[in-house]
Coordinates of C-alpha atoms in Angstrom, one line a residue:
M1 CA 0.2 -0.2 0.1
A2 CA 1.5 3.1 -1.4
A3 CA 1.2 6.2 1.3
T4 CA 2.9 9.2 2.9
D5 CA 4.6 10.2 5.3
G6 CA 1.3 12.4 6.4
N7 CA -0.8 9.5 5.7
I8 CA 0.6 6.6 8.4
L9 CA -1.5 5.8 12.0
Q10 CA 1.8 5.8 15.1
T11 CA 0.4 3.2 17.1
P12 CA 3.4 3.6 19.6
I13 CA 0.9 1.2 22.3
L14 CA 0.5 -0.9 19.4
D15 CA 4.2 -1.8 19.0
A16 CA 5.2 -1.9 22.0
E17 CA 2.3 -4.6 23.1
R18 CA 1.8 -6.7 19.6
S19 CA 4.1 -9.4 20.1
N20 CA 2.4 -10.3 23.7
L21 CA -1.0 -9.5 22.6
L22 CA -0.4 -11.5 20.0
Q23 CA 0.9 -14.3 22.3
R24 CA -2.0 -13.6 24.8
I25 CA -4.4 -14.3 21.5
S26 CA -2.2 -17.7 20.9
D27 CA -2.9 -18.8 24.2
Q28 CA -6.6 -18.4 23.8
G29 CA -7.2 -20.6 21.0
G30 CA -6.8 -17.6 18.1
Y31 CA -3.8 -19.1 15.8
A32 CA -5.8 -18.3 12.7
Y33 CA -6.1 -14.6 14.0
V34 CA -3.4 -14.4 14.7
T35 CA -1.4 -15.5 11.1
V36 CA -3.7 -13.0 9.4
A37 CA -3.5 -10.3 11.5
T38 CA 0.8 -10.7 10.9
L39 CA 0.1 -10.7 7.8
G40 CA -2.2 -7.4 7.7
A41 CA -0.2 -5.5 10.0
A42 CA 2.2 -6.4 7.2
G43 CA 0.2 -4.4 4.6
D44 CA -2.1 -7.4 3.1
F45 CA -6.0 -5.3 3.4
R46 CA -7.8 -8.4 2.5
A47 CA -5.9 -10.1 6.1
A48 CA -7.4 -6.9 7.7
E49 CA -10.2 -7.1 7.1
A50 CA -10.4 -10.5 7.7
A51 CA -8.3 -10.6 11.3
R52 CA -11.4 -7.7 12.6
E53 CA -13.9 -10.7 11.0
M54 CA -13.1 -13.1 13.1
A55 CA -12.6 -10.8 16.2
W56 CA -16.0 -9.3 15.8
E57 CA -17.7 -13.3 15.6
Q58 CA -15.4 -14.0 18.8
L59 CA -17.4 -10.6 20.4
H60 CA -20.6 -12.0 19.2
S61 CA -19.6 -15.9 20.3
G62 CA -22.0 -15.5 24.0
P63 CA -23.1 -12.9 26.3
W64 CA -21.2 -9.6 26.3
H65 CA -20.1 -9.9 30.0
S66 CA -18.1 -13.9 28.8
V67 CA -15.9 -12.1 26.0
L68 CA -12.7 -12.6 26.8
P69 CA -11.1 -9.1 27.2
V70 CA -8.0 -10.0 24.7
W71 CA -10.7 -10.3 21.9
R72 CA -11.7 -7.1 22.4
D73 CA -7.5 -5.9 21.9
A74 CA -7.9 -8.1 19.4
Y75 CA -10.6 -6.0 17.8
S76 CA -8.9 -3.0 18.4
M77 CA -6.0 -4.0 17.0
A78 CA -7.8 -4.9 13.7
C79 CA -9.7 -1.8 13.9
L80 CA -6.1 0.1 13.5
H81 CA -4.9 -1.9 10.9
V82 CA -7.6 -1.9 8.8
A83 CA -8.1 2.1 9.3
A84 CA -4.8 2.9 8.3
F85 CA -5.3 0.8 5.2
H86 CA -8.2 4.0 4.6
L87 CA -6.1 6.9 5.7
G88 CA -3.4 5.6 3.2
A89 CA -6.3 5.3 0.7
G90 CA -7.5 8.9 1.3
D91 CA -11.5 7.6 2.3
F92 CA -10.7 9.4 6.0
R93 CA -14.9 9.0 6.4
E94 CA -14.2 5.3 6.0
A95 CA -11.6 5.0 8.2
L96 CA -13.2 6.7 11.5
R97 CA -16.3 4.0 10.9
V98 CA -13.7 1.8 11.5
L99 CA -12.1 3.1 14.3
D100 CA -16.0 4.1 16.5
M101 CA -15.9 0.6 16.5
G102 CA -12.6 -0.3 17.9
L103 CA -13.7 1.8 20.3
I104 CA -17.3 1.4 20.7
M105 CA -16.7 -2.2 20.9
G106 CA -12.6 -3.0 21.4
G107 CA -11.1 -3.2 25.2
S108 CA -8.8 0.2 26.9
L109 CA -5.3 -1.8 25.9
L110 CA -5.4 0.5 22.7
R111 CA -7.4 2.9 23.2
Q112 CA -4.6 5.9 23.3
D113 CA -4.2 4.8 20.1
L114 CA -7.9 4.4 18.6
D115 CA -8.0 8.1 19.8
A116 CA -4.8 9.6 18.3
A117 CA -5.7 8.0 14.7
V118 CA -9.4 9.7 15.4
E119 CA -7.8 12.8 16.1
K120 CA -5.1 12.8 13.3
I121 CA -8.0 11.6 10.6
M122 CA -10.6 14.6 12.0
T123 CA -7.8 17.4 11.9
K124 CA -6.8 15.5 7.5
S125 CA -11.2 15.5 6.5
S126 CA -11.4 19.3 8.4
V127 CA -8.3 20.1 5.8
A128 CA -10.5 18.6 2.9
K129 CA -13.7 19.5 3.3
S130 CA -11.8 23.2 3.9
Q131 CA -9.9 22.7 0.2
K132 CA -13.1 21.6 -0.8
G133 CA -14.9 24.3 -0.1
A134 CA -17.1 22.3 1.6
T135 CA -18.8 24.8 4.5
K136 CA -22.4 25.4 2.5
E137 CA -23.3 29.0 2.1
G138 CA -26.1 30.3 4.2
G139 CA -26.7 31.3 8.0
K140 CA -25.9 29.5 10.7
K141 CA -28.2 26.8 11.6
E142 CA -29.9 25.4 14.9
L143 CA -30.6 22.2 16.7
V144 CA -34.3 22.0 16.5
L145 CA -36.7 19.1 17.7
S146 CA -39.6 18.9 16.2
C147 CA -41.3 16.0 17.5
E148 CA -44.2 16.7 19.8
G149 CA -43.5 15.2 23.6
P150 CA -46.0 12.9 25.4
N151 CA -49.5 13.5 26.5
K152 CA -49.6 14.1 30.0
A153 CA -52.5 12.2 30.0
E154 CA -51.2 8.7 28.5
V155 CA -48.3 9.3 30.8
L156 CA -50.3 9.1 34.3
Q157 CA -52.4 6.6 32.9
I158 CA -49.3 4.4 32.8
L159 CA -47.2 5.4 35.9
P160 CA -48.0 2.8 38.6
T161 CA -50.5 3.4 41.1
K162 CA -49.5 5.6 43.7
S163 CA -45.8 6.8 42.1
L164 CA -46.8 10.1 42.4
S165 CA -47.8 9.8 45.7
C166 CA -44.3 11.2 47.4
K167 CA -43.4 14.8 48.1
I168 CA -42.9 17.5 46.0
V169 CA -39.1 17.0 44.9
E170 CA -37.2 20.9 45.9
K171 CA -36.1 23.0 43.8
R172 CA -32.5 25.1 44.1
S173 CA -31.2 27.8 42.3
S174 CA -26.9 28.2 42.8
L175 CA -27.2 25.3 45.5
S176 CA -23.6 25.5 47.2
L177 CA -22.1 22.5 48.0
E178 CA -22.1 21.9 51.8
G179 CA -25.9 22.8 51.0
F180 CA -25.9 20.3 49.1
L181 CA -24.3 17.7 51.0
C182 CA -26.1 18.3 54.1
D183 CA -30.2 18.8 52.5
Y184 CA -30.1 16.5 50.7
F185 CA -26.7 13.8 49.9
L186 CA -26.9 12.6 53.6
S187 CA -30.3 12.5 53.4
G188 CA -30.8 10.3 50.4
S189 CA -33.3 13.6 48.9
P190 CA -34.6 14.6 45.4
V191 CA -33.1 17.9 44.3
I192 CA -33.4 20.2 40.7
I193 CA -30.8 22.5 41.1
R194 CA -30.7 25.5 39.3
D195 CA -28.3 28.1 37.3
C196 CA -25.7 25.8 37.3
M197 CA -24.3 24.9 33.7
G198 CA -24.0 29.1 32.3
H199 CA -20.0 28.4 32.2
W200 CA -20.8 25.0 29.6
P201 CA -19.5 26.2 25.7
A202 CA -22.5 22.8 25.0
R203 CA -25.0 25.9 25.7
T204 CA -24.3 27.9 22.7
N205 CA -22.1 25.3 20.6
W206 CA -25.2 22.4 20.4
K207 CA -27.8 24.7 19.0
E208 CA -25.8 24.8 16.1
M209 CA -25.9 22.7 14.0
D210 CA -22.7 23.0 11.7
Y211 CA -20.8 23.0 15.0
L212 CA -21.7 19.4 16.1
R213 CA -21.5 17.9 12.1
R214 CA -17.8 20.0 12.0
V215 CA -17.4 17.9 15.1
A216 CA -18.9 15.0 15.0
G217 CA -20.7 14.5 12.2
D218 CA -18.6 11.6 10.6
R219 CA -18.8 9.7 13.6
T220 CA -20.5 6.3 14.0
V221 CA -22.6 6.1 17.4
P222 CA -24.9 3.2 19.1
V223 CA -28.6 4.8 18.6
E224 CA -31.9 2.7 20.2
V225 CA -34.6 2.8 17.9
G226 CA -38.5 2.8 19.3
K227 CA -40.7 3.9 22.6
N228 CA -38.4 2.2 25.0
Y229 CA -36.5 -0.6 25.4
L230 CA -39.5 -2.1 26.5
C231 CA -41.4 -2.7 23.5
S232 CA -41.3 -5.5 20.5
E233 CA -40.2 -3.3 18.3
W234 CA -37.7 -2.1 19.8
K235 CA -34.5 -2.4 18.3
Q236 CA -30.2 -0.7 18.4
E237 CA -28.7 0.6 14.9
L238 CA -24.9 2.0 14.0
I239 CA -25.4 5.2 12.3
T240 CA -23.4 8.3 12.0
F241 CA -23.8 10.8 13.9
S242 CA -24.7 13.5 11.3
E243 CA -27.4 10.7 10.7
F244 CA -29.0 10.8 13.8
L245 CA -29.1 14.4 13.8
E246 CA -31.2 14.2 10.3
R247 CA -33.6 11.9 12.2
I248 CA -34.7 13.6 15.5
Q249 CA -34.9 17.1 13.5
S250 CA -37.2 14.9 11.2
S251 CA -40.4 16.9 10.3
E252 CA -41.7 12.6 10.2
C253 CA -40.0 11.9 13.5
P254 CA -42.6 9.6 15.1
F255 CA -43.8 9.8 18.9
D256 CA -44.0 5.9 18.4
V257 CA -40.6 5.2 16.7
P258 CA -38.0 7.7 18.0
T259 CA -34.1 7.2 17.9
Y260 CA -32.5 8.0 20.4
L261 CA -28.7 8.4 22.3
A262 CA -28.6 6.2 25.3
Q263 CA -25.9 5.8 28.2
H264 CA -23.3 5.5 25.8
P265 CA -20.3 7.2 27.1
L266 CA -20.2 9.5 24.0
F267 CA -17.3 11.9 26.0
D268 CA -15.4 9.5 26.0
Q269 CA -15.5 8.4 22.0
I270 CA -15.9 12.4 21.0
Q271 CA -13.5 14.5 22.6
E272 CA -14.3 17.7 20.7
L273 CA -17.9 17.6 22.6
R274 CA -16.7 16.6 26.1
R275 CA -14.1 19.6 26.3
D276 CA -18.1 21.2 25.9
I277 CA -19.5 20.2 29.5
F278 CA -17.9 20.3 33.0
V279 CA -18.5 17.0 35.5
P280 CA -20.1 19.0 38.8
D281 CA -18.5 19.1 41.8
Y282 CA -21.4 18.0 43.5
C283 CA -19.9 14.7 41.7
F284 CA -17.9 14.4 44.1
A285 CA -19.6 14.5 47.8
G286 CA -19.3 12.4 50.2
G287 CA -15.4 11.8 48.6
G288 CA -16.9 9.4 46.4
E289 CA -15.7 8.8 42.5
L290 CA -17.2 9.4 39.5
R291 CA -18.2 6.4 38.4
S292 CA -19.2 6.8 34.5
L293 CA -20.2 9.5 32.1
N294 CA -22.4 8.4 29.6
A295 CA -25.3 11.5 27.0
W296 CA -28.5 10.5 26.5
F297 CA -29.6 12.0 23.7
G298 CA -33.0 12.5 21.6
P299 CA -36.5 13.9 20.4
A300 CA -39.0 15.5 22.5
G301 CA -41.6 12.2 24.1
T302 CA -38.4 10.0 24.7
V303 CA -38.8 8.1 27.5
T304 CA -36.7 6.4 30.3
P305 CA -39.1 3.3 31.2
L306 CA -39.8 3.9 35.5
H307 CA -36.6 2.0 36.9
H308 CA -33.6 2.6 39.7
D309 CA -30.0 2.3 39.4
P310 CA -27.6 1.3 42.5
H311 CA -25.6 4.3 42.6
H312 CA -26.4 8.1 42.8
N313 CA -26.8 9.9 39.9
I314 CA -25.9 13.6 39.0
L315 CA -28.6 14.3 36.2
A316 CA -27.6 17.7 33.2
Q317 CA -30.7 18.2 31.2
A318 CA -30.6 20.5 28.4
Q319 CA -34.3 20.9 27.2
E320 CA -36.3 22.9 25.5
V321 CA -39.3 24.7 26.7
K322 CA -42.6 24.9 24.6
K323 CA -44.6 27.7 25.2
S324 CA -41.2 30.2 25.4
G325 CA -39.0 28.1 22.5
E326 CA -36.4 28.7 24.8
T327 CA -34.4 26.1 26.4
S328 CA -33.7 25.5 30.3
Y329 CA -30.8 24.0 31.7
S330 CA -31.2 22.3 35.3
L331 CA -29.5 19.4 37.5
S332 CA -31.3 16.6 39.1
Y333 CA -29.6 15.2 42.0
L334 CA -31.5 11.7 42.3
P335 CA -30.3 8.9 44.9
K336 CA -29.2 5.7 44.4
N337 CA -32.4 3.4 44.7
F338 CA -35.2 5.9 43.7
K339 CA -36.9 5.4 41.0
I340 CA -37.2 7.2 38.6
L341 CA -38.9 8.0 35.0
V342 CA -36.7 10.4 33.0
P343 CA -37.4 12.5 30.0
A344 CA -34.6 12.5 26.8
A345 CA -32.2 15.1 27.1
A346 CA -32.7 17.6 24.2

């Protein structure tokens, strides 16, 4: 494969760990994978694709929790090999798709190599688009979610009896960390906190469709399709972020079958979006550590079924207010084992 120095992926961790990783794969019976992966690393595109397919099969050989971590790392390695070929051919979009699959499905060993490869390709893709004059003329387009929200009467009918009989959740503005700890965290009481997200770049950046498409449009993300995961028509898909934005903005977006990006570590995958938010200090109340940082992104009317989590939650929510057309921003503290019915962040 002919490639300029600028079209070569640098994979320092893979280079250092390759022999050890291939040995671990051999120890698990992956002799065929080792053979084709070695050929792929040496420049055989078909062999690189075959290695990726073999690792993919192993990832789907049983329940996810039973998949050996070494096969997740094997999948990451194969994705790096395949992406290198697409980069050399100038196919930035396909290279990004392959790398995103490695980030979503792969292991942690080669995570830094995958992130560095994504950053390099995003930079080269941005330069190529600007040279081609890809930026469309006209004013900035704002993200407007056009799907109608749920009917309140219908929601009340499906909620369990007496589920709304608890005390009203308090709303506080600019709540101090001490006040949060003493008045809510220690007693396990929920609270909605306002006026604490004004400094987030996301408040302005995420309203612009051009911005979201530029920093994340070609990235592949997992989405859920259907009212919720309890419905028979519910399914999961892998689509680009641009396709996702088009779906939730479509005037034909049906309330019964919304597309929803749910409980996905989006900010680990797309660093540009991570820089648009800040983890609230409330997350570290009581000396705890942040367990996970996930994103929920969908049209109005998307609802998470009634459930409770085994850990505390801080939900940062941006939601369009229909009457005024403005967007409200708030944090919600949801104690562990507190039963919640949560609409999607808009």
